[in-house]
PDB file of C-alpha atoms in Angstrom:
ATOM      1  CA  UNK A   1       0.000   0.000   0.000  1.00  0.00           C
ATOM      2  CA  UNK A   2       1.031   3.308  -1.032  1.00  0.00           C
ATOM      3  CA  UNK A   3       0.363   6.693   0.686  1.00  0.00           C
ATOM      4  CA  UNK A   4      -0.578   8.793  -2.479  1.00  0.00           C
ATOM      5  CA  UNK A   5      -1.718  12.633  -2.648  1.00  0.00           C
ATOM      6  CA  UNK A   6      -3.673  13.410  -5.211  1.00  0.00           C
ATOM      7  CA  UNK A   7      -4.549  16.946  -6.675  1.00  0.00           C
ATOM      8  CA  UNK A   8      -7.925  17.686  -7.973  1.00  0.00           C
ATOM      9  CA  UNK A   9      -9.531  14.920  -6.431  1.00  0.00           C
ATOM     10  CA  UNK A  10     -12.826  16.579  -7.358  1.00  0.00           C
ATOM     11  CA  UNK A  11     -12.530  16.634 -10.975  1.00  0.00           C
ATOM     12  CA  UNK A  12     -13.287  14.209 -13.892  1.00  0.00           C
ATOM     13  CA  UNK A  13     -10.136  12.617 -14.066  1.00  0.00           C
ATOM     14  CA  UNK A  14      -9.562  12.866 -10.549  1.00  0.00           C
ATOM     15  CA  UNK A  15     -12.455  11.214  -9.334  1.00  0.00           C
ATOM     16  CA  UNK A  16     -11.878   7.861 -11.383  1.00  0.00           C
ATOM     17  CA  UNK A  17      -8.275   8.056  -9.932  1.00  0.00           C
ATOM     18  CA  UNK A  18      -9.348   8.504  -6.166  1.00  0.00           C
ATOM     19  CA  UNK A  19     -11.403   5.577  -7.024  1.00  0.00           C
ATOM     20  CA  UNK A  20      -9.280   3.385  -8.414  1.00  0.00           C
ATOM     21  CA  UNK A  21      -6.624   3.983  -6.252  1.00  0.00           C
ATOM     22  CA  UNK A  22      -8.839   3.058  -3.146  1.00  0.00           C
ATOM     23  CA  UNK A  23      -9.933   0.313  -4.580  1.00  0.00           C
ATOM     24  CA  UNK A  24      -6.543  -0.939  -4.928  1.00  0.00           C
ATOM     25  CA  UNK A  25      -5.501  -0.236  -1.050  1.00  0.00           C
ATOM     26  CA  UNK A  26      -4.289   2.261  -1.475  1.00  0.00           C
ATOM     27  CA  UNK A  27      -4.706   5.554   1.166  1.00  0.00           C
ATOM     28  CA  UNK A  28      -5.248   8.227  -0.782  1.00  0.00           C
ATOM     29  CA  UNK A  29      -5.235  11.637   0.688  1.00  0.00           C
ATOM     30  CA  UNK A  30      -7.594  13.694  -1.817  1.00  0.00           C
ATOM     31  CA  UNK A  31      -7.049  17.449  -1.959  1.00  0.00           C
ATOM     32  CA  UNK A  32      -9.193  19.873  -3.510  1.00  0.00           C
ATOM     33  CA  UNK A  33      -9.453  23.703  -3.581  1.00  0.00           C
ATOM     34  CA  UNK A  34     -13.222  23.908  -2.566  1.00  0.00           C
ATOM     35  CA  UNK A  35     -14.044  20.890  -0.440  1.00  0.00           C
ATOM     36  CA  UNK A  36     -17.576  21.796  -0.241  1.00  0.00           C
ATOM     37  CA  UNK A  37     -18.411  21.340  -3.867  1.00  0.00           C
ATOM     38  CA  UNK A  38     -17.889  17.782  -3.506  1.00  0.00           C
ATOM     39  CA  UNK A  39     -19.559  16.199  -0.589  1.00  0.00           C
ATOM     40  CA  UNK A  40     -19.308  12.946  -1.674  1.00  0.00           C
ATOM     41  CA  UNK A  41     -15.684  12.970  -1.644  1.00  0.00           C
ATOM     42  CA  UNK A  42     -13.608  12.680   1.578  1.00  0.00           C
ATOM     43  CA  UNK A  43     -10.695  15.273   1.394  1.00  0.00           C
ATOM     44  CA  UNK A  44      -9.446  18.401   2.436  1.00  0.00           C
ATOM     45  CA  UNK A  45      -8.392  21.505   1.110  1.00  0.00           C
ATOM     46  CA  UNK A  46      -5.130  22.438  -0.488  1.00  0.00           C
ATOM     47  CA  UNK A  47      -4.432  24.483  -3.163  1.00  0.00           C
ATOM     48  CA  UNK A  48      -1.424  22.645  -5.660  1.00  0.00           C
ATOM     49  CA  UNK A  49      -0.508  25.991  -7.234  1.00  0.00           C
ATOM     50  CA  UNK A  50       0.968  27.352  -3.627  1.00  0.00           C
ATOM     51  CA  UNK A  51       4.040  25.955  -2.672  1.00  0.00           C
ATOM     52  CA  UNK A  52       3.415  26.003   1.381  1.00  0.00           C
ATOM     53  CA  UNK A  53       0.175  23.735   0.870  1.00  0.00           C
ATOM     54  CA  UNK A  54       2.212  21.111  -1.613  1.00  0.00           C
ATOM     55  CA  UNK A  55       4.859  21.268   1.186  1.00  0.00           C
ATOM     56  CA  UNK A  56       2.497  20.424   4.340  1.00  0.00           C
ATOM     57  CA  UNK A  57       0.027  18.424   2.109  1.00  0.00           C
ATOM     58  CA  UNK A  58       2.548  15.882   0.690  1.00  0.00           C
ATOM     59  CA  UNK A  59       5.006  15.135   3.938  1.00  0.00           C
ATOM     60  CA  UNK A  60       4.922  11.409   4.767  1.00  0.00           C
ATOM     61  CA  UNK A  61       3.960  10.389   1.367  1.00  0.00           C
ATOM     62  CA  UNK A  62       5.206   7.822  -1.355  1.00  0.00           C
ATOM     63  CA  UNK A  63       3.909   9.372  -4.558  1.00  0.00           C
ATOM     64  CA  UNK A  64       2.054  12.605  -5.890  1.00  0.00           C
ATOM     65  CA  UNK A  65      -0.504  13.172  -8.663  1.00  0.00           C
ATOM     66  CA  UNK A  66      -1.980  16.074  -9.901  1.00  0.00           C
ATOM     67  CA  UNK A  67      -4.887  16.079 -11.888  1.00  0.00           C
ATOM     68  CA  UNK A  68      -5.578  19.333 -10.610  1.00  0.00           C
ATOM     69  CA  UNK A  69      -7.031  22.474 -13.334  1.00  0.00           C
ATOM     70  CA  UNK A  70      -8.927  25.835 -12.956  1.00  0.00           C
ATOM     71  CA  UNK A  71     -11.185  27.977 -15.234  1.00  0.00           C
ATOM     72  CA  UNK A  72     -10.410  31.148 -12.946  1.00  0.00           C
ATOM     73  CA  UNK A  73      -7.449  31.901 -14.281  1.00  0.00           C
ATOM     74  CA  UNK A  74      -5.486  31.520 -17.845  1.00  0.00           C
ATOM     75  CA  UNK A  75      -4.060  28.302 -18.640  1.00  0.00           C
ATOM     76  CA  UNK A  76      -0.809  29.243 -19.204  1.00  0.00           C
ATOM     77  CA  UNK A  77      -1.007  30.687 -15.712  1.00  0.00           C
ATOM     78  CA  UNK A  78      -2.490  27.944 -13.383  1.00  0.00           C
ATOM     79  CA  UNK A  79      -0.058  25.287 -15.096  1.00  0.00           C
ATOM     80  CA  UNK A  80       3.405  27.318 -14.882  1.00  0.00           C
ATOM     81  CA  UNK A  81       1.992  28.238 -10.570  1.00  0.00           C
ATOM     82  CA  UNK A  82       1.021  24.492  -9.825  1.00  0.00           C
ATOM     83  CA  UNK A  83       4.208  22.665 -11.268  1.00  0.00           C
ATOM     84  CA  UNK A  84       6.224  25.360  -9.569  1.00  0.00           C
ATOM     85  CA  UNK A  85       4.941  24.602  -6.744  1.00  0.00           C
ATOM     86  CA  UNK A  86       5.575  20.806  -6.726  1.00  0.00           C
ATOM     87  CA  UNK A  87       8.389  21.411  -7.868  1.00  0.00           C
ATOM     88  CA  UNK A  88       9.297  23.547  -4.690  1.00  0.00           C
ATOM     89  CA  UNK A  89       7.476  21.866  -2.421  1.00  0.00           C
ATOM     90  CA  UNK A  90       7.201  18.199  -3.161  1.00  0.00           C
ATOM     91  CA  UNK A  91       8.087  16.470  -0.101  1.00  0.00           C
ATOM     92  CA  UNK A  92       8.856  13.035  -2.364  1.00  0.00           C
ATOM     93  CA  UNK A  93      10.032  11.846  -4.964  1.00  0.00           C
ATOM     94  CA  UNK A  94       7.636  10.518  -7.488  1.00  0.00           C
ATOM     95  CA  UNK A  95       5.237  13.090  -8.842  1.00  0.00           C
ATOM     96  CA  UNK A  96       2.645  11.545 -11.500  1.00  0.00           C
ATOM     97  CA  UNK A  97       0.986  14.104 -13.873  1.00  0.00           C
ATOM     98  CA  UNK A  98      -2.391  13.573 -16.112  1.00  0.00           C
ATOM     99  CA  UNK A  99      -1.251  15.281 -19.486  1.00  0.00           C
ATOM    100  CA  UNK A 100      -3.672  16.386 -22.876  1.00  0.00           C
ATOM    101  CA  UNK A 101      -3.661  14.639 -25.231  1.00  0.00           C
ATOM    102  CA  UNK A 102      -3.154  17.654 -28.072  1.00  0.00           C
ATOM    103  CA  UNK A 103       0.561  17.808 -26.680  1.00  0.00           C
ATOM    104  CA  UNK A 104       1.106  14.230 -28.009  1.00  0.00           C
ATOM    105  CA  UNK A 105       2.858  14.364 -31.687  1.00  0.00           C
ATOM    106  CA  UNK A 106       1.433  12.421 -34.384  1.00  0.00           C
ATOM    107  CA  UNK A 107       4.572  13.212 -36.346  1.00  0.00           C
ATOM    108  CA  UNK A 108       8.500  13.229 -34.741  1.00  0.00           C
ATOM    109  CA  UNK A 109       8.490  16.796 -33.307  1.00  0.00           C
ATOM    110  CA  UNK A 110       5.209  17.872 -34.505  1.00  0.00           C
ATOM    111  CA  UNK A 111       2.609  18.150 -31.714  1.00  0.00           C
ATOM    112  CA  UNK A 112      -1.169  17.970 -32.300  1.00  0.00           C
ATOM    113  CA  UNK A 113      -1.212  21.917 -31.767  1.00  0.00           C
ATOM    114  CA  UNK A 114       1.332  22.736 -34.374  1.00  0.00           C
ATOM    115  CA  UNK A 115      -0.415  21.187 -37.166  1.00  0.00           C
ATOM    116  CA  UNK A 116      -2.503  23.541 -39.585  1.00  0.00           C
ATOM    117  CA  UNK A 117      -6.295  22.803 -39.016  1.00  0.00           C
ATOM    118  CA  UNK A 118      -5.974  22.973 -35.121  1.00  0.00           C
ATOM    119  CA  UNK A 119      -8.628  26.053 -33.786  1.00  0.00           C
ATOM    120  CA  UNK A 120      -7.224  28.414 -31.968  1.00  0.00           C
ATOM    121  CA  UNK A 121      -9.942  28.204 -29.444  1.00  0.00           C
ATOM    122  CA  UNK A 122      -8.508  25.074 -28.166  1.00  0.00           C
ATOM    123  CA  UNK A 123      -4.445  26.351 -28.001  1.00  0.00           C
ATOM    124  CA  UNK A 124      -4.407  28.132 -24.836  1.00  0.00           C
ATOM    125  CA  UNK A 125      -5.665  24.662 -22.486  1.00  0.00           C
ATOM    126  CA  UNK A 126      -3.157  22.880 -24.906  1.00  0.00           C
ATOM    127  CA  UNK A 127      -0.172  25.659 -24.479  1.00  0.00           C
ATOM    128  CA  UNK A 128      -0.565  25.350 -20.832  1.00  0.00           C
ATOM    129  CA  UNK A 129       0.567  21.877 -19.940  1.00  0.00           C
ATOM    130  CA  UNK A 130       2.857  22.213 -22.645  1.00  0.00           C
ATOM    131  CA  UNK A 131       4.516  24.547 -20.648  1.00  0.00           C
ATOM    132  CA  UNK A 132       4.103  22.389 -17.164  1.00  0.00           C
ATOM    133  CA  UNK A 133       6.053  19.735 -19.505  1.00  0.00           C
ATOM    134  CA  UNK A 134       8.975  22.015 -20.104  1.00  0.00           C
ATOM    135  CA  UNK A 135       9.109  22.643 -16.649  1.00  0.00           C
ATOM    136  CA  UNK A 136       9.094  19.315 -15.253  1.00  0.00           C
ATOM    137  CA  UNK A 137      11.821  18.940 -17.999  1.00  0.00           C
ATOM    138  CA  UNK A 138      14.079  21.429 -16.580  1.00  0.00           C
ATOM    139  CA  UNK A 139      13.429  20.294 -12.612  1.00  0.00           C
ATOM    140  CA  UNK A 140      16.131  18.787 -11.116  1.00  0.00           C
ATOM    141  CA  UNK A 141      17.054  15.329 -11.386  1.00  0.00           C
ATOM    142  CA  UNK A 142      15.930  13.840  -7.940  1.00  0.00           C
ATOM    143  CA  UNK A 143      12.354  14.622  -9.218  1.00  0.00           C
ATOM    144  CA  UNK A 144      11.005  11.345 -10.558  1.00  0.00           C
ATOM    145  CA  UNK A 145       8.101  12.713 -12.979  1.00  0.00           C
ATOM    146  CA  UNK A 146       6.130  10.995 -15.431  1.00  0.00           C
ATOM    147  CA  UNK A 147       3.130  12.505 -17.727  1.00  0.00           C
ATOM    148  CA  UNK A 148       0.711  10.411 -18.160  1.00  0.00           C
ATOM    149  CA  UNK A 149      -1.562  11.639 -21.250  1.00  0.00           C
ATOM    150  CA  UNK A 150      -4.535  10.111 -22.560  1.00  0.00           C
ATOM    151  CA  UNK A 151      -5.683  10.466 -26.304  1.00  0.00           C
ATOM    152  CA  UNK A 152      -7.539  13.733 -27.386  1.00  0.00           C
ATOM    153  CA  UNK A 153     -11.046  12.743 -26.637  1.00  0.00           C
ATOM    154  CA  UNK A 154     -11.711  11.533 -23.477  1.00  0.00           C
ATOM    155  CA  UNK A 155     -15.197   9.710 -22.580  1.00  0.00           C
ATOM    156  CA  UNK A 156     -16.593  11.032 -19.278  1.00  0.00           C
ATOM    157  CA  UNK A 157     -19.610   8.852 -19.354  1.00  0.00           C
ATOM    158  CA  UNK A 158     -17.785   5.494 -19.611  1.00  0.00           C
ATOM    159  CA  UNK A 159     -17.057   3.733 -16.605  1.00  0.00           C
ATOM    160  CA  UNK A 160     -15.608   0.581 -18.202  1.00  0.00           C
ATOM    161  CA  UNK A 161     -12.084  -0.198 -19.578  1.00  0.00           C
ATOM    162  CA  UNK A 162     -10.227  -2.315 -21.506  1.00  0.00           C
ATOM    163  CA  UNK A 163      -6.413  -3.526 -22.355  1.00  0.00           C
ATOM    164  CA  UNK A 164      -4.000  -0.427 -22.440  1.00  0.00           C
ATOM    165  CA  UNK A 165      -1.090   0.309 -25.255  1.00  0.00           C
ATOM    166  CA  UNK A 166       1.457   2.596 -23.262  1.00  0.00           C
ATOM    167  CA  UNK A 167       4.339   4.556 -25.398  1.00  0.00           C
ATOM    168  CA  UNK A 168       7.456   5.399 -23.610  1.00  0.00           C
ATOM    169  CA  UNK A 169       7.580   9.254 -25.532  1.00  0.00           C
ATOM    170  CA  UNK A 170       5.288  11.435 -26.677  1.00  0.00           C
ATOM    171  CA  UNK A 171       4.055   9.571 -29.748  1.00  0.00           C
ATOM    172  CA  UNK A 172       0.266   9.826 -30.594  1.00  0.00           C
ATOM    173  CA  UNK A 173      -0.872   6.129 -30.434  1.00  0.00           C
ATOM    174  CA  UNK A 174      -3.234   5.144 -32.833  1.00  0.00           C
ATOM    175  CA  UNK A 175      -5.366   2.308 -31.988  1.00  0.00           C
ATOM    176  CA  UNK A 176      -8.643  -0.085 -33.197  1.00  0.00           C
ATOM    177  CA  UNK A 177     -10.543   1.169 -30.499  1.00  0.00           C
ATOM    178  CA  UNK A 178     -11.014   4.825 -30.136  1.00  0.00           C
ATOM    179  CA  UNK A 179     -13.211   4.809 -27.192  1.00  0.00           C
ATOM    180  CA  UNK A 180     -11.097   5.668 -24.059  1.00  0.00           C
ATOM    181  CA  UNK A 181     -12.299   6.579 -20.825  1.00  0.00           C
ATOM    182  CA  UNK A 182     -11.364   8.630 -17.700  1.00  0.00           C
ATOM    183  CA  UNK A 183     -11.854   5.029 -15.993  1.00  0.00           C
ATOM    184  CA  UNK A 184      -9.085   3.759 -18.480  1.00  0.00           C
ATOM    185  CA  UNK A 185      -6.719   7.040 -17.391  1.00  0.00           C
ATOM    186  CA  UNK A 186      -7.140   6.509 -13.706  1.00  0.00           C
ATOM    187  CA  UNK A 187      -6.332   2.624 -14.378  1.00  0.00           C
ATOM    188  CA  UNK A 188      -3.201   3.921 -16.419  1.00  0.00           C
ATOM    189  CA  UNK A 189      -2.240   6.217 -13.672  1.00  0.00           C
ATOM    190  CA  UNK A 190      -2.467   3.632 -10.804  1.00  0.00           C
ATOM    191  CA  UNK A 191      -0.347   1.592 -12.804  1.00  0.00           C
ATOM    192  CA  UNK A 192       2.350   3.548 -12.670  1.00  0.00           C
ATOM    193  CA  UNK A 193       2.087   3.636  -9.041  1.00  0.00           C
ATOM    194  CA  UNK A 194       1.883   0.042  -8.304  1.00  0.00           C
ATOM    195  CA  UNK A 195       4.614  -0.884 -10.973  1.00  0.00           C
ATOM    196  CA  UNK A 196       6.497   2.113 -11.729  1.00  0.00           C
ATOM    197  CA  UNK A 197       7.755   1.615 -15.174  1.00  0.00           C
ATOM    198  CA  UNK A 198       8.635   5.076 -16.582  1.00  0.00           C
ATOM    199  CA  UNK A 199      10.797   7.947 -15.265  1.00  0.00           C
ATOM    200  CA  UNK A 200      11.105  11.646 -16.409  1.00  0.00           C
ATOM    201  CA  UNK A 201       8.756  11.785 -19.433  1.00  0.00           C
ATOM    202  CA  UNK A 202       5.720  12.314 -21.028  1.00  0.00           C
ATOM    203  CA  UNK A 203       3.907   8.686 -22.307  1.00  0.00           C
ATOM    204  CA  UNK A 204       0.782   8.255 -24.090  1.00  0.00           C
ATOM    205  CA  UNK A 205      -1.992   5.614 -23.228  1.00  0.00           C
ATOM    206  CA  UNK A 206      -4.535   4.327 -25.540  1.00  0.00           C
ATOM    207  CA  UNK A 207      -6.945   1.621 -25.739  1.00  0.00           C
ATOM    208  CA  UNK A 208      -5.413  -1.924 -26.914  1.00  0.00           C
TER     209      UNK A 208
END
C-alpha cells in the first residue's frame, strides 16, 4: 500500500483516480481547492498551485498526482503556478501528472497543436501543460516525474475499460478502439504507481 496525494480529487479525471486507487488499497489523501463542492468525496483543502500547501500536504507520502485544473485563471497561468509549486514543495520523490492529449505528436516533433487545421480556441488549455512539460523537464534530477496523457477525446460517461497500449515518448498512439475513458486514465495512472515503469517523461496511453 502506497500513501498517495492526489490533486484535484474533485474533478473528472480525478475522481476515477481517487477511485481506483482506493480500490486498490491504497490511502489516498484527496485534496481539492473547494471541499464543499464535492460532498461525496472525503478530502481536504489544499491548493497545488501554492508551494506552502504542496509542502504540508505531501510530507509522509510515497507518490504525488496532480490532476488538478482551474477555469479562474489563464491556462498558461495555473499550469506554470502548480508545477512550480511541486516542484518547490514536493516532499517526495515521485510526482505523477495527467497530461492532454493535443501535446502528443502524431509526427516526430510535430505536436497535435502545431499542425494547420488545429482552432485556436482550443491552443491556450493545450499551451498550458505544454509549458508544465517544459518545466518538469528542466526540474532537477531527484524529481522522478512521469506525464501520463490520454488520447484527445476523453469519454466522461464510460465507466468501463479495456487492455491499455502505453508509449514510452510522446508519440500519438493510434489504436482499433477509439473509445477511451477517464476510468481507463485513472487505471493507467495507478499503474504507474503500483509498478512504476517510466521515469522523467511524457507517455501516451490508448486503448489496446
Amino acid at each position: 500500500m502506497s500513501r498517495i496525494v492526489l490533486f484535484g480529487a474533485g474533478g473528472r479525471a480525478g475522481r476515477r483516480i481517487l477511485a481506483q486507487a482506493r480500490a486498490r488499497g491504497h490511502d489516498v489523501l484527496a485534496v481539492m481547492r473547494h471541499p464543499h463542492a464535492h460532498p461525496d468525496i472525503d478530502g481536504v483543502t489544499g491548493d497545488v498551485t501554492d508551494v506552502a500547501d504542496v509542502r504540508r500536504l505531501t510530507a509522509g507520502s510515497d507518490a504525488v498526482i496532480n490532476a488538478g485544473a482551474s477555469m479562474d485563471v489563464p491556462p498558461d497561468q495555473f499550469f506554470s503556478a502548480s508545477t512550480h509549486a511541486l516542484i518547490g514543495g514536493l516532499q517526495t520523490r515521485r510526482l505523477l501528472v495527467i497530461g492532454i492529449g493535443t501535446t502528443l505528436e502524431p509526427t516526430p516533433g510535430i505536436r497535435l497543436v502545431d499542425t494547420l487545421d488545429f482552432p485556436d480556441e482550443a491552443k491556450p488549455f493545450t499551451v498550458g501543460h505544454a509549458l508544465e512539460l517544459e518545466l518538469l523537464q528542466q526540474s532537477p534530477s531527484e524529481l522522478d516525474w512521469v506525464v501520463i496523457t490520454p488520447p484527445p477525446v476523453v469519454i466522461a460517461e464510460h465507466a468501463e475499460t479495456g487492455p491499455l497500449l502505453v508509449s514510452a515518448g510522446p508519440e500519438l498512439l493510434h489504436s482499433s478502439d477509439p473509445t477511451f475513458t477517464y476510468t481507463d486514465l485513472a487505471v493507467a495512472t495507478v499503474d504507474e504507481i503500483d509498478n512504476p515503469t517510466h521515469h522523467r517523461t511524457q507517455i501516451a496511453v490508448v486503448r489496446n
